[in-house]
Tab-separated table of C-alpha atoms in Angstrom:
chain	number	residue	atom	x	y	z
A	1261	UNK	CA	20.927	-89.951	73.061
A	1262	UNK	CA	18.907	-86.732	72.676
A	1263	UNK	CA	16.470	-86.341	70.270
A	1264	UNK	CA	17.921	-84.117	68.469
A	1265	UNK	CA	21.596	-82.134	68.182
A	1266	UNK	CA	23.165	-79.242	66.302
A	1267	UNK	CA	26.085	-80.434	64.434
A	1268	UNK	CA	28.980	-79.416	62.221
A	1269	UNK	CA	28.111	-80.719	58.847
A	1270	UNK	CA	31.979	-81.373	58.300
A	1271	UNK	CA	32.097	-84.083	60.883
A	1272	UNK	CA	29.510	-85.992	58.856
A	1273	UNK	CA	30.662	-85.890	55.245
A	1274	UNK	CA	33.768	-86.257	53.246
A	1275	UNK	CA	35.017	-85.122	49.954
A	1276	UNK	CA	34.537	-87.520	47.001
A	1277	UNK	CA	37.913	-87.989	45.381
A	1278	UNK	CA	37.103	-90.616	42.939
A	1279	UNK	CA	38.344	-89.925	39.477
A	1280	UNK	CA	37.859	-91.117	36.026
A	1281	UNK	CA	41.435	-92.051	35.318
A	1282	UNK	CA	40.521	-95.174	33.294
A	1283	UNK	CA	38.080	-93.424	31.242
A	1284	UNK	CA	34.961	-95.742	32.114
A	1285	UNK	CA	32.826	-92.866	31.659
A	1286	UNK	CA	32.763	-90.656	28.362
A	1287	UNK	CA	30.982	-87.288	27.478
A	1288	UNK	CA	27.676	-88.450	27.326
A	1289	UNK	CA	28.292	-89.219	31.349
A	1290	UNK	CA	29.187	-85.917	32.348
A	1291	UNK	CA	26.245	-84.411	34.336
A	1292	UNK	CA	25.814	-81.037	36.243
A	1293	UNK	CA	23.976	-79.516	38.605
A	1294	UNK	CA	20.658	-76.849	38.440
A	1295	UNK	CA	19.328	-73.541	40.184
A	1296	UNK	CA	16.596	-75.782	41.181
A	1297	UNK	CA	18.684	-78.282	42.916
A	1298	UNK	CA	18.410	-81.057	40.144
A	1299	UNK	CA	21.008	-83.241	38.249
A	1300	UNK	CA	20.868	-82.046	35.007
A	1301	UNK	CA	22.807	-82.867	31.584
A	1302	UNK	CA	26.150	-80.504	31.512
A	1303	UNK	CA	25.700	-77.597	29.291
A	1304	UNK	CA	29.589	-77.097	29.198
A	1305	UNK	CA	31.537	-77.475	26.218
A	1306	UNK	CA	33.741	-80.947	26.255
A	1307	UNK	CA	35.827	-81.079	23.384
A	1308	UNK	CA	38.790	-79.726	25.162
A	1309	UNK	CA	38.526	-81.282	28.500
A	1310	UNK	CA	40.516	-84.136	29.866
A	1311	UNK	CA	37.737	-86.443	31.106
A	1312	UNK	CA	40.345	-88.584	33.020
A	1313	UNK	CA	40.580	-85.934	35.753
A	1314	UNK	CA	36.542	-85.720	36.215
A	1315	UNK	CA	35.302	-86.802	39.442
A	1316	UNK	CA	32.912	-89.875	39.741
A	1317	UNK	CA	29.746	-89.173	41.469
A	1318	UNK	CA	28.139	-92.169	43.208
A	1319	UNK	CA	24.514	-92.531	44.119
A	1320	UNK	CA	23.435	-90.277	46.948
A	1321	UNK	CA	26.414	-88.442	46.722
A	1322	UNK	CA	25.732	-84.399	46.791
A	1323	UNK	CA	27.391	-82.130	43.912
A	1324	UNK	CA	27.579	-78.298	43.964
A	1325	UNK	CA	29.120	-75.722	41.912
A	1326	UNK	CA	31.586	-73.468	44.395
A	1327	UNK	CA	30.747	-70.434	42.591
A	1328	UNK	CA	26.816	-70.908	42.673
A	1329	UNK	CA	26.701	-73.108	45.887
A	1330	UNK	CA	22.972	-72.785	46.252
A	1331	UNK	CA	22.983	-75.138	42.933
A	1332	UNK	CA	23.115	-78.316	44.884
A	1333	UNK	CA	21.651	-81.548	44.589
A	1334	UNK	CA	21.679	-85.071	45.560
A	1335	UNK	CA	22.400	-87.997	42.876
A	1336	UNK	CA	19.034	-89.752	42.954
A	1337	UNK	CA	19.548	-91.060	39.538
A	1338	UNK	CA	20.461	-94.582	41.001
A	1339	UNK	CA	23.728	-94.797	38.774
A	1340	UNK	CA	27.001	-93.304	38.685
A	1341	UNK	CA	28.401	-90.335	36.620
A	1342	UNK	CA	31.101	-87.868	36.332
A	1343	UNK	CA	31.257	-83.941	37.051
A	1344	UNK	CA	33.704	-81.373	35.333
A	1345	UNK	CA	36.373	-79.852	37.641
A	1346	UNK	CA	33.907	-76.835	37.781
A	1347	UNK	CA	31.559	-78.719	40.460
A	1348	UNK	CA	32.553	-80.520	43.719
A	1349	UNK	CA	31.326	-83.783	45.358
A	1350	UNK	CA	30.836	-85.127	48.576
A	1351	UNK	CA	29.135	-88.056	50.656
A	1352	UNK	CA	27.596	-88.626	53.795
A	1353	UNK	CA	30.326	-90.639	55.822
A	1354	UNK	CA	28.256	-91.440	59.321
A	1355	UNK	CA	25.411	-93.691	60.026
A	1356	UNK	CA	23.829	-91.166	61.760
A	1357	UNK	CA	22.786	-89.082	59.161
A	1358	UNK	CA	20.479	-89.811	56.045
A	1359	UNK	CA	21.682	-88.529	52.769
A	1360	UNK	CA	17.950	-88.123	51.883
A	1361	UNK	CA	17.594	-85.958	55.388
A	1362	UNK	CA	20.452	-83.826	54.393
A	1363	UNK	CA	19.012	-83.127	50.870
A	1364	UNK	CA	15.867	-81.652	52.603
A	1365	UNK	CA	17.997	-79.368	54.626
A	1366	UNK	CA	19.791	-78.066	51.233
A	1367	UNK	CA	16.150	-76.970	49.843
A	1368	UNK	CA	15.648	-74.678	52.485
A	1369	UNK	CA	15.953	-70.977	52.283
A	1370	UNK	CA	18.347	-70.907	55.379
A	1371	UNK	CA	21.013	-72.802	53.750
A	1372	UNK	CA	20.646	-70.364	50.503
A	1373	UNK	CA	21.066	-67.578	52.783
A	1374	UNK	CA	24.179	-68.729	54.464
A	1375	UNK	CA	25.798	-69.411	50.999
A	1376	UNK	CA	25.143	-66.165	49.659
A	1377	UNK	CA	26.239	-64.608	52.835
A	1378	UNK	CA	29.627	-66.440	52.775
A	1379	UNK	CA	30.370	-66.558	49.057
A	1380	UNK	CA	29.307	-62.808	48.397
A	1381	UNK	CA	31.709	-61.982	51.255
A	1382	UNK	CA	34.455	-63.248	49.426
A	1383	UNK	CA	36.420	-61.289	46.958
A	1384	UNK	CA	35.814	-64.069	44.208
A	1385	UNK	CA	32.416	-65.097	45.543
A	1386	UNK	CA	33.353	-68.537	46.023
A	1387	UNK	CA	32.000	-71.074	48.680
A	1388	UNK	CA	34.507	-73.165	49.746
A	1389	UNK	CA	34.876	-76.408	51.586
A	1390	UNK	CA	35.904	-74.554	54.870
A	1391	UNK	CA	32.228	-73.030	54.839
A	1392	UNK	CA	30.431	-76.246	53.772
A	1393	UNK	CA	31.811	-78.134	56.787
A	1394	UNK	CA	31.350	-75.409	59.077
A	1395	UNK	CA	27.271	-75.092	58.172
A	1396	UNK	CA	25.636	-76.326	61.158
A	1397	UNK	CA	22.493	-78.870	60.753
A	1398	UNK	CA	19.818	-79.991	63.236
A	1399	UNK	CA	20.602	-83.837	63.660
A	1400	UNK	CA	17.636	-85.697	64.953
A	1401	UNK	CA	17.384	-89.557	65.609
A	1402	UNK	CA	17.731	-91.713	62.492
A	1403	UNK	CA	14.086	-92.542	63.110
A	1404	UNK	CA	12.813	-89.323	62.809
A	1405	UNK	CA	15.013	-88.519	59.957
A	1406	UNK	CA	13.307	-91.297	58.236
A	1407	UNK	CA	9.993	-89.795	59.226
A	1408	UNK	CA	10.721	-86.738	57.799
A	1409	UNK	CA	12.254	-88.315	54.524
A	1410	UNK	CA	9.038	-90.148	53.817
A	1411	UNK	CA	6.859	-87.185	53.864
A	1412	UNK	CA	9.028	-85.566	51.608
A	1413	UNK	CA	9.751	-88.356	49.309
A	1414	UNK	CA	5.736	-89.116	49.241
A	1415	UNK	CA	5.420	-85.617	47.814
A	1416	UNK	CA	8.112	-85.958	45.380
A	1417	UNK	CA	6.663	-89.349	44.284
A	1418	UNK	CA	3.452	-87.779	43.617
A	1419	UNK	CA	4.914	-84.897	41.743
A	1420	UNK	CA	6.816	-87.526	39.565
A	1421	UNK	CA	3.802	-89.569	38.646
A	1422	UNK	CA	2.139	-86.518	37.560
A	1423	UNK	CA	4.747	-85.308	35.219
A	1424	UNK	CA	4.934	-88.988	33.737
A	1425	UNK	CA	0.998	-88.563	33.030
A	1426	UNK	CA	1.985	-85.488	31.562
A	1427	UNK	CA	3.833	-86.981	28.573
A	1428	UNK	CA	0.972	-89.635	27.825
A	1429	UNK	CA	-1.771	-87.425	27.937
A	1430	UNK	CA	0.286	-84.780	25.287
A	1431	UNK	CA	0.959	-87.852	23.110
A	1432	UNK	CA	-2.899	-88.806	23.442
A	1433	UNK	CA	-3.893	-85.331	22.353
A	1434	UNK	CA	-0.980	-85.391	19.268
A	1435	UNK	CA	-2.516	-88.399	18.183
A	1436	UNK	CA	-6.142	-86.990	18.058
A	1437	UNK	CA	-4.923	-84.006	16.212
A	1438	UNK	CA	-3.032	-85.936	13.580
A	1439	UNK	CA	-6.016	-88.260	13.101
A	1440	UNK	CA	-8.281	-85.099	12.445
A	1441	UNK	CA	-5.753	-83.849	9.934
A	1442	UNK	CA	-6.103	-87.218	8.018
A	1443	UNK	CA	-9.809	-87.752	8.266
A	1444	UNK	CA	-11.242	-84.311	7.733
A	1445	UNK	CA	-11.124	-81.683	4.880
A	1446	UNK	CA	-8.919	-78.255	6.092
A	1447	UNK	CA	-10.906	-75.275	5.864
A	1448	UNK	CA	-9.488	-71.880	6.203
A	1449	UNK	CA	-9.947	-70.565	10.149
A	1450	UNK	CA	-10.972	-67.279	8.496
A	1451	UNK	CA	-14.250	-68.982	8.042
A	1452	UNK	CA	-14.496	-69.326	11.877
A	1453	UNK	CA	-13.186	-66.275	13.804
A	1454	UNK	CA	-13.408	-62.500	13.422
A	1455	UNK	CA	-11.289	-59.554	14.850
A	1456	UNK	CA	-12.155	-57.670	17.787
A	1457	UNK	CA	-11.018	-54.341	18.301
A	1458	UNK	CA	-12.437	-53.777	22.100
A	1459	UNK	CA	-10.848	-51.224	23.857
A	1460	UNK	CA	-9.820	-50.532	27.604
A	1461	UNK	CA	-12.001	-47.326	27.693
A	1462	UNK	CA	-11.092	-45.633	30.970
A	1463	UNK	CA	-8.248	-47.558	31.424
A	1464	UNK	CA	-10.047	-49.798	34.264
A	1465	UNK	CA	-8.353	-52.689	33.436
A	1466	UNK	CA	-4.741	-52.691	34.618
A	1467	UNK	CA	-3.768	-56.310	34.016
A	1468	UNK	CA	-1.609	-56.057	30.761
A	1469	UNK	CA	-0.434	-59.407	29.332
A	1470	UNK	CA	1.709	-60.661	26.618
A	1471	UNK	CA	1.833	-63.899	24.892
A	1472	UNK	CA	5.049	-66.190	24.949
A	1473	UNK	CA	6.212	-68.653	22.646
A	1474	UNK	CA	4.715	-71.287	24.975
A	1475	UNK	CA	1.222	-69.490	23.909
A	1476	UNK	CA	0.803	-68.335	27.514
A	1477	UNK	CA	-0.660	-65.271	28.659
A	1478	UNK	CA	2.385	-63.703	30.675
A	1479	UNK	CA	2.759	-60.294	32.867
A	1480	UNK	CA	3.774	-57.633	30.314
A	1481	UNK	CA	7.727	-57.010	30.491
A	1482	UNK	CA	7.171	-53.517	28.717
A	1483	UNK	CA	7.872	-50.661	30.924
A	1484	UNK	CA	4.308	-49.216	31.292
A	1485	UNK	CA	5.309	-46.089	33.113
A	1486	UNK	CA	3.072	-43.350	31.520
A	1487	UNK	CA	1.600	-45.384	29.160
A	1488	UNK	CA	-2.140	-44.434	28.375
A	1489	UNK	CA	-3.670	-48.139	28.971
A	1490	UNK	CA	-7.008	-46.761	27.561
A	1491	UNK	CA	-5.601	-47.652	23.837
A	1492	UNK	CA	-5.099	-51.311	24.680
A	1493	UNK	CA	-7.179	-53.900	23.692
A	1494	UNK	CA	-9.294	-56.130	26.018
A	1495	UNK	CA	-9.052	-59.941	25.731
A	1496	UNK	CA	-12.367	-61.291	27.348
A	1497	UNK	CA	-12.501	-64.685	28.365
A	1498	UNK	CA	-12.680	-67.406	25.718
A	1499	UNK	CA	-11.257	-64.947	23.306
A	1500	UNK	CA	-7.724	-65.147	21.738
A	1501	UNK	CA	-4.713	-62.476	21.251
A	1502	UNK	CA	-1.760	-63.264	18.865
A	1503	UNK	CA	1.344	-61.185	17.860
A	1504	UNK	CA	2.007	-61.614	14.207
A	1505	UNK	CA	5.077	-59.298	13.895
A	1506	UNK	CA	7.937	-61.735	14.369
A	1507	UNK	CA	6.432	-65.127	13.297
A	1508	UNK	CA	8.666	-65.794	10.382
A	1509	UNK	CA	12.156	-64.248	12.162
A	1510	UNK	CA	11.363	-66.269	15.264
A	1511	UNK	CA	9.975	-69.313	13.597
A	1512	UNK	CA	7.223	-69.074	16.312
A	1513	UNK	CA	3.594	-67.865	16.346
A	1514	UNK	CA	2.641	-66.242	19.680
A	1515	UNK	CA	-0.748	-66.933	20.362
A	1516	UNK	CA	-2.834	-67.581	23.493
A	1517	UNK	CA	-6.899	-68.170	24.611
A	1518	UNK	CA	-7.793	-66.210	27.593
A	1519	UNK	CA	-9.043	-69.025	29.669
A	1520	UNK	CA	-8.866	-67.248	32.941
A	1521	UNK	CA	-12.374	-66.149	33.588
A	1522	UNK	CA	-11.676	-62.615	33.595
A	1523	UNK	CA	-10.591	-60.116	30.835
A	1524	UNK	CA	-6.983	-58.914	30.437
A	1525	UNK	CA	-5.472	-56.359	28.220
A	1526	UNK	CA	-2.569	-56.476	25.558
A	1527	UNK	CA	-0.829	-54.446	23.539
A	1528	UNK	CA	-2.295	-52.301	20.688
A	1529	UNK	CA	-0.096	-54.213	18.153
A	1530	UNK	CA	-1.577	-57.578	19.070
A	1531	UNK	CA	-4.551	-58.872	16.846
A	1532	UNK	CA	-7.664	-59.875	19.093
A	1533	UNK	CA	-10.246	-62.237	17.843
A	1534	UNK	CA	-13.021	-64.493	19.052
A	1535	UNK	CA	-15.273	-67.308	17.421
A	1536	UNK	CA	-18.011	-66.078	15.075
A	1537	UNK	CA	-21.385	-66.817	16.357
A	1538	UNK	CA	-22.947	-70.216	15.406
A	1539	UNK	CA	-19.967	-71.826	14.137
A	1540	UNK	CA	-19.091	-75.531	14.863
A	1541	UNK	CA	-15.598	-75.164	16.121
A	1542	UNK	CA	-14.535	-75.121	19.100
A	1543	UNK	CA	-12.254	-72.036	20.704
A	1544	UNK	CA	-10.335	-74.767	22.797
A	1545	UNK	CA	-10.382	-76.847	19.549
A	1546	UNK	CA	-8.917	-74.050	17.475
A	1547	UNK	CA	-6.316	-73.246	20.021
A	1548	UNK	CA	-4.857	-76.690	20.244
A	1549	UNK	CA	-4.710	-76.974	16.307
A	1550	UNK	CA	-2.539	-73.871	16.440
A	1551	UNK	CA	-0.272	-75.165	18.949
A	1552	UNK	CA	0.893	-77.993	16.958
A	1553	UNK	CA	4.272	-77.923	15.554
A	1554	UNK	CA	2.997	-78.178	12.258
A	1555	UNK	CA	0.919	-75.216	12.457
A	1556	UNK	CA	3.580	-73.016	13.629
A	1557	UNK	CA	5.998	-74.060	10.883
A	1558	UNK	CA	3.588	-73.326	7.971
A	1559	UNK	CA	2.737	-69.883	9.754
A	1560	UNK	CA	6.525	-69.282	9.419
A	1561	UNK	CA	6.461	-70.320	5.810
A	1562	UNK	CA	3.835	-67.910	4.935
A	1563	UNK	CA	5.188	-64.889	6.341
A	1564	UNK	CA	6.601	-61.849	4.216
A	1565	UNK	CA	10.221	-61.952	3.220
A	1566	UNK	CA	11.228	-58.739	5.470
A	1567	UNK	CA	13.784	-58.761	8.241
A	1568	UNK	CA	10.882	-58.647	10.535
A	1569	UNK	CA	9.161	-61.685	8.915
A	1570	UNK	CA	5.703	-60.477	9.665
A	1571	UNK	CA	2.728	-62.547	9.270
A	1572	UNK	CA	-0.081	-60.516	7.555
A	1573	UNK	CA	-3.804	-61.249	9.174
A	1574	UNK	CA	-4.863	-61.621	5.696
A	1575	UNK	CA	-2.298	-64.968	5.372
A	1576	UNK	CA	-3.048	-65.790	8.930
A	1577	UNK	CA	-6.831	-66.452	8.448
A	1578	UNK	CA	-5.936	-68.770	5.340
A	1579	UNK	CA	-4.264	-71.655	7.564
A	1580	UNK	CA	-6.481	-74.278	7.446
A	1581	UNK	CA	-8.075	-76.375	10.058
A	1582	UNK	CA	-9.751	-80.060	10.059
A	1583	UNK	CA	-13.512	-79.682	11.288
A	1584	UNK	CA	-14.614	-83.064	12.780
A	1585	UNK	CA	-18.007	-83.107	14.571
A	1586	UNK	CA	-18.572	-81.107	18.044
A	1587	UNK	CA	-18.464	-84.404	20.104
A	1588	UNK	CA	-15.227	-85.168	18.619
A	1589	UNK	CA	-13.637	-82.115	19.726
A	1590	UNK	CA	-15.141	-81.915	22.943
A	1591	UNK	CA	-13.262	-85.338	23.347
A	1592	UNK	CA	-9.976	-83.807	22.326
A	1593	UNK	CA	-10.399	-81.051	24.373
A	1594	UNK	CA	-11.150	-83.317	27.511
A	1595	UNK	CA	-8.061	-84.830	27.292
A	1596	UNK	CA	-6.274	-81.488	27.164
A	1597	UNK	CA	-8.367	-80.067	29.907
A	1598	UNK	CA	-7.153	-83.078	31.986
A	1599	UNK	CA	-3.562	-82.641	31.219
A	1600	UNK	CA	-3.799	-78.690	32.182
A	1601	UNK	CA	-5.723	-79.715	35.482
A	1602	UNK	CA	-2.714	-82.213	36.025
A	1603	UNK	CA	-0.263	-79.653	35.607
A	1604	UNK	CA	-2.074	-76.980	37.599
A	1605	UNK	CA	-2.170	-79.710	40.660
A	1606	UNK	CA	1.569	-80.489	39.874
A	1607	UNK	CA	2.677	-76.715	40.532
A	1608	UNK	CA	0.618	-76.674	43.762
A	1609	UNK	CA	2.272	-80.013	44.504
A	1610	UNK	CA	5.809	-78.320	44.040
A	1611	UNK	CA	4.903	-75.190	45.893
A	1612	UNK	CA	3.949	-77.384	49.021
A	1613	UNK	CA	7.290	-79.469	48.148
A	1614	UNK	CA	9.672	-76.223	48.774
A	1615	UNK	CA	7.408	-75.076	51.568
A	1616	UNK	CA	7.474	-78.212	53.332
A	1617	UNK	CA	11.308	-78.475	53.719
A	1618	UNK	CA	11.770	-75.596	56.277
A	1619	UNK	CA	8.741	-77.021	58.119
A	1620	UNK	CA	10.400	-80.155	58.724
A	1621	UNK	CA	13.774	-78.525	59.790
A	1622	UNK	CA	12.103	-76.184	61.873
A	1623	UNK	CA	10.392	-79.188	63.510
A	1624	UNK	CA	13.935	-80.773	63.897
A	1625	UNK	CA	15.332	-77.564	65.243
A	1626	UNK	CA	12.871	-77.495	67.998
A	1627	UNK	CA	13.653	-80.835	68.853
A	1628	UNK	CA	17.046	-79.798	69.383
A	1629	UNK	CA	16.015	-76.989	71.982
A	1630	UNK	CA	13.919	-79.391	73.709
A	1631	UNK	CA	16.783	-81.827	74.040
């Protein structure tokens, strides 16, 4: 047997036809598939659907949406669930093909390009079974497939382990902050911060940012064509920016701390501020306190009653913050830094996972060429 062959996928898979006729699975068991190729809870309204006609998905089955076949995923949940008629389901019906290896193939851009070409070529933009069956895949030996799957699975496992640690570190940070509120007297943040009105004279800084509801600086979505950037405010490293215009309306407090190590600029409508000299509050500790849901709710409560729900600066600086000793603040900030480092590392791991799929499949195709 050659080391690798190019084969038609339809010769190795079958359509799953098991249906929920006995209503063993209810609405809470209905799942769907996301654009990033994951099994997720369905977003569809199920009140008027006949669940007895929904397809039962078994472990290692694949589901995809024919109207968006790039959204395809393997059932790696180790349980059965059901999918609506909007989705299709198939399974590997050959001992020569590992479902986990096929999953790597579906995560390559080559598959997405194939789907886009044939789906968009249809008047209804549907990627049917005929095109799925006709997809050509490299089929190396089972041993080689296991080797690829091991590499890919180990990266996935590493990523999932990091994500589990996110929750633990976040809970620890939240517990820390809750304890501070209970133990220490709150003082107005106006005692510790001061406004900064540093403008981008000459327009030399062009890195324009906004602040999203997740309290992160993001590239500006505004149309900056012809805009005079010299009027924009500079946010130096370790300084804050916040947009107080719609806090009451949106019930969110867009605020962020620049920890990038370089200056950025924000809209003139933003408030920019820094910690006062010689105060016993760390900027990172203040930022963690501002991220608390309780702080956000209070900020919304003290907004004015206008439609926009502006939060006046004078009211913003009245928000109270507990101030523990610096060493205690440093301990809380250290936990937060550990969380951020793990998040950053996990983003790199995810990027590697995305890059490794086409590398592995290219290696398989190279084996086919040599055979």
